[in-house]
Amino acid sequence: MSQGFDVNQGIYTLTTPDEDEFIIARDTEGVPVALFFTTQDKAEKYLQAMKATKAKVLHLEGRDGVLELTEDLLDGGVKEAFLDQAP
């Protein structure tokens, strides 16, 4: 567990304007992977490193927001998520 990460306070994740909505990485087998961040700064640094300009950072507040996102991701075929993978 990352220091300072509290699911009750919310998380940051990345979204795109397309129908998939969430920026999803893909593992070696092509399975969608979600990326979560503990701070907006880390999410923005990741976007810069990926040279992704169309994406935006989304903040989900509180436990309900995080649970709702998790359900959306599961519905979208995401089986793994990584926290703070920013370089």
PDB file of C-alpha atoms in Angstrom:
ATOM      1  CA  MET A   1       0.000   0.000   0.000  1.00  0.00           C
ATOM      2  CA  SER A   2       1.320   3.382  -0.976  1.00  0.00           C
ATOM      3  CA  GLN A   3       2.027   5.909   1.739  1.00  0.00           C
ATOM      4  CA  GLY A   4      -0.742   8.438   2.116  1.00  0.00           C
ATOM      5  CA  PHE A   5      -3.200   6.488  -0.031  1.00  0.00           C
ATOM      6  CA  ASP A   6      -6.675   6.418   1.456  1.00  0.00           C
ATOM      7  CA  VAL A   7      -9.545   4.962  -0.563  1.00  0.00           C
ATOM      8  CA  ASN A   8     -11.945   7.051   1.513  1.00  0.00           C
ATOM      9  CA  GLN A   9     -10.322  10.274   0.337  1.00  0.00           C
ATOM     10  CA  GLY A  10     -10.369   9.358  -3.327  1.00  0.00           C
ATOM     11  CA  ILE A  11      -8.044   8.436  -6.149  1.00  0.00           C
ATOM     12  CA  TYR A  12      -6.924   9.974  -9.413  1.00  0.00           C
ATOM     13  CA  THR A  13      -7.138   8.089 -12.666  1.00  0.00           C
ATOM     14  CA  LEU A  14      -6.802   8.973 -16.331  1.00  0.00           C
ATOM     15  CA  THR A  15      -9.627   9.343 -18.828  1.00  0.00           C
ATOM     16  CA  THR A  16      -9.762   9.819 -22.585  1.00  0.00           C
ATOM     17  CA  PRO A  17     -12.528  11.310 -24.738  1.00  0.00           C
ATOM     18  CA  ASP A  18     -13.174   8.052 -26.605  1.00  0.00           C
ATOM     19  CA  GLU A  19     -15.816   5.437 -25.893  1.00  0.00           C
ATOM     20  CA  ASP A  20     -13.471   3.491 -23.600  1.00  0.00           C
ATOM     21  CA  GLU A  21     -13.233   6.546 -21.355  1.00  0.00           C
ATOM     22  CA  PHE A  22     -10.402   5.301 -19.156  1.00  0.00           C
ATOM     23  CA  ILE A  23      -6.796   5.290 -20.302  1.00  0.00           C
ATOM     24  CA  ILE A  24      -6.005   1.633 -20.076  1.00  0.00           C
ATOM     25  CA  ALA A  25      -2.610   0.074 -20.484  1.00  0.00           C
ATOM     26  CA  ARG A  26      -2.464  -3.425 -21.939  1.00  0.00           C
ATOM     27  CA  ASP A  27      -0.357  -6.206 -20.580  1.00  0.00           C
ATOM     28  CA  THR A  28       1.633  -8.603 -22.758  1.00  0.00           C
ATOM     29  CA  GLU A  29      -1.494 -10.662 -23.422  1.00  0.00           C
ATOM     30  CA  GLY A  30      -3.525  -7.602 -24.385  1.00  0.00           C
ATOM     31  CA  VAL A  31      -5.621  -7.579 -21.218  1.00  0.00           C
ATOM     32  CA  PRO A  32      -6.705  -4.046 -20.216  1.00  0.00           C
ATOM     33  CA  VAL A  33      -4.974  -2.652 -17.123  1.00  0.00           C
ATOM     34  CA  ALA A  34      -6.129   0.385 -15.146  1.00  0.00           C
ATOM     35  CA  LEU A  35      -3.769   3.031 -13.782  1.00  0.00           C
ATOM     36  CA  PHE A  36      -4.487   4.775 -10.477  1.00  0.00           C
ATOM     37  CA  PHE A  37      -2.582   7.569  -8.762  1.00  0.00           C
ATOM     38  CA  THR A  38      -2.489   8.908  -5.234  1.00  0.00           C
ATOM     39  CA  THR A  39      -1.925  12.497  -6.368  1.00  0.00           C
ATOM     40  CA  GLN A  40      -2.895  14.592  -9.371  1.00  0.00           C
ATOM     41  CA  ASP A  41       0.762  15.523  -9.814  1.00  0.00           C
ATOM     42  CA  LYS A  42       1.761  11.887 -10.293  1.00  0.00           C
ATOM     43  CA  ALA A  43      -1.028  11.345 -12.810  1.00  0.00           C
ATOM     44  CA  GLU A  44       0.020  14.429 -14.786  1.00  0.00           C
ATOM     45  CA  LYS A  45       3.676  13.364 -14.770  1.00  0.00           C
ATOM     46  CA  TYR A  46       2.624   9.988 -16.149  1.00  0.00           C
ATOM     47  CA  LEU A  47       0.675  11.677 -18.954  1.00  0.00           C
ATOM     48  CA  GLN A  48       3.718  13.788 -19.817  1.00  0.00           C
ATOM     49  CA  ALA A  49       5.958  10.738 -19.850  1.00  0.00           C
ATOM     50  CA  MET A  50       3.516   8.916 -22.133  1.00  0.00           C
ATOM     51  CA  LYS A  51       3.197  11.986 -24.389  1.00  0.00           C
ATOM     52  CA  ALA A  52      -0.569  11.642 -24.043  1.00  0.00           C
ATOM     53  CA  THR A  53      -2.246  14.946 -24.756  1.00  0.00           C
ATOM     54  CA  LYS A  54      -5.899  13.991 -25.191  1.00  0.00           C
ATOM     55  CA  ALA A  55      -6.282  12.436 -21.769  1.00  0.00           C
ATOM     56  CA  LYS A  56      -7.345  14.195 -18.613  1.00  0.00           C
ATOM     57  CA  VAL A  57      -6.969  13.437 -14.944  1.00  0.00           C
ATOM     58  CA  LEU A  58     -10.133  12.404 -13.165  1.00  0.00           C
ATOM     59  CA  HIS A  59     -10.514  12.650  -9.397  1.00  0.00           C
ATOM     60  CA  LEU A  60     -12.907  10.239  -7.746  1.00  0.00           C
ATOM     61  CA  GLU A  61     -13.865  11.318  -4.273  1.00  0.00           C
ATOM     62  CA  GLY A  62     -14.605   9.020  -1.419  1.00  0.00           C
ATOM     63  CA  ARG A  63     -15.230   5.338  -1.130  1.00  0.00           C
ATOM     64  CA  ASP A  64     -18.378   5.434  -3.279  1.00  0.00           C
ATOM     65  CA  GLY A  65     -16.566   7.064  -6.179  1.00  0.00           C
ATOM     66  CA  VAL A  66     -13.771   4.520  -6.015  1.00  0.00           C
ATOM     67  CA  LEU A  67     -16.208   1.584  -5.840  1.00  0.00           C
ATOM     68  CA  GLU A  68     -18.204   2.972  -8.773  1.00  0.00           C
ATOM     69  CA  LEU A  69     -15.045   3.289 -10.867  1.00  0.00           C
ATOM     70  CA  THR A  70     -13.989  -0.229  -9.930  1.00  0.00           C
ATOM     71  CA  GLU A  71     -17.328  -1.597 -11.155  1.00  0.00           C
ATOM     72  CA  ASP A  72     -17.013   0.354 -14.418  1.00  0.00           C
ATOM     73  CA  LEU A  73     -13.516  -1.006 -14.962  1.00  0.00           C
ATOM     74  CA  LEU A  74     -14.585  -4.582 -14.281  1.00  0.00           C
ATOM     75  CA  ASP A  75     -17.460  -4.148 -16.746  1.00  0.00           C
ATOM     76  CA  GLY A  76     -14.907  -2.901 -19.280  1.00  0.00           C
ATOM     77  CA  GLY A  77     -12.798  -6.038 -19.001  1.00  0.00           C
ATOM     78  CA  VAL A  78     -10.078  -4.668 -16.735  1.00  0.00           C
ATOM     79  CA  LYS A  79      -8.619  -7.398 -14.562  1.00  0.00           C
ATOM     80  CA  GLU A  80      -5.607  -5.603 -13.106  1.00  0.00           C
ATOM     81  CA  ALA A  81      -4.878  -2.148 -11.775  1.00  0.00           C
ATOM     82  CA  PHE A  82      -1.634  -0.492 -10.816  1.00  0.00           C
ATOM     83  CA  LEU A  83      -1.234   2.276  -8.292  1.00  0.00           C
ATOM     84  CA  ASP A  84       1.286   5.070  -8.886  1.00  0.00           C
ATOM     85  CA  GLN A  85       3.163   3.633 -11.836  1.00  0.00           C
ATOM     86  CA  ALA A  86       4.350   7.123 -12.809  1.00  0.00           C
ATOM     87  CA  PRO A  87       8.061   7.414 -13.598  1.00  0.00           C
TER      88      PRO A  87
END
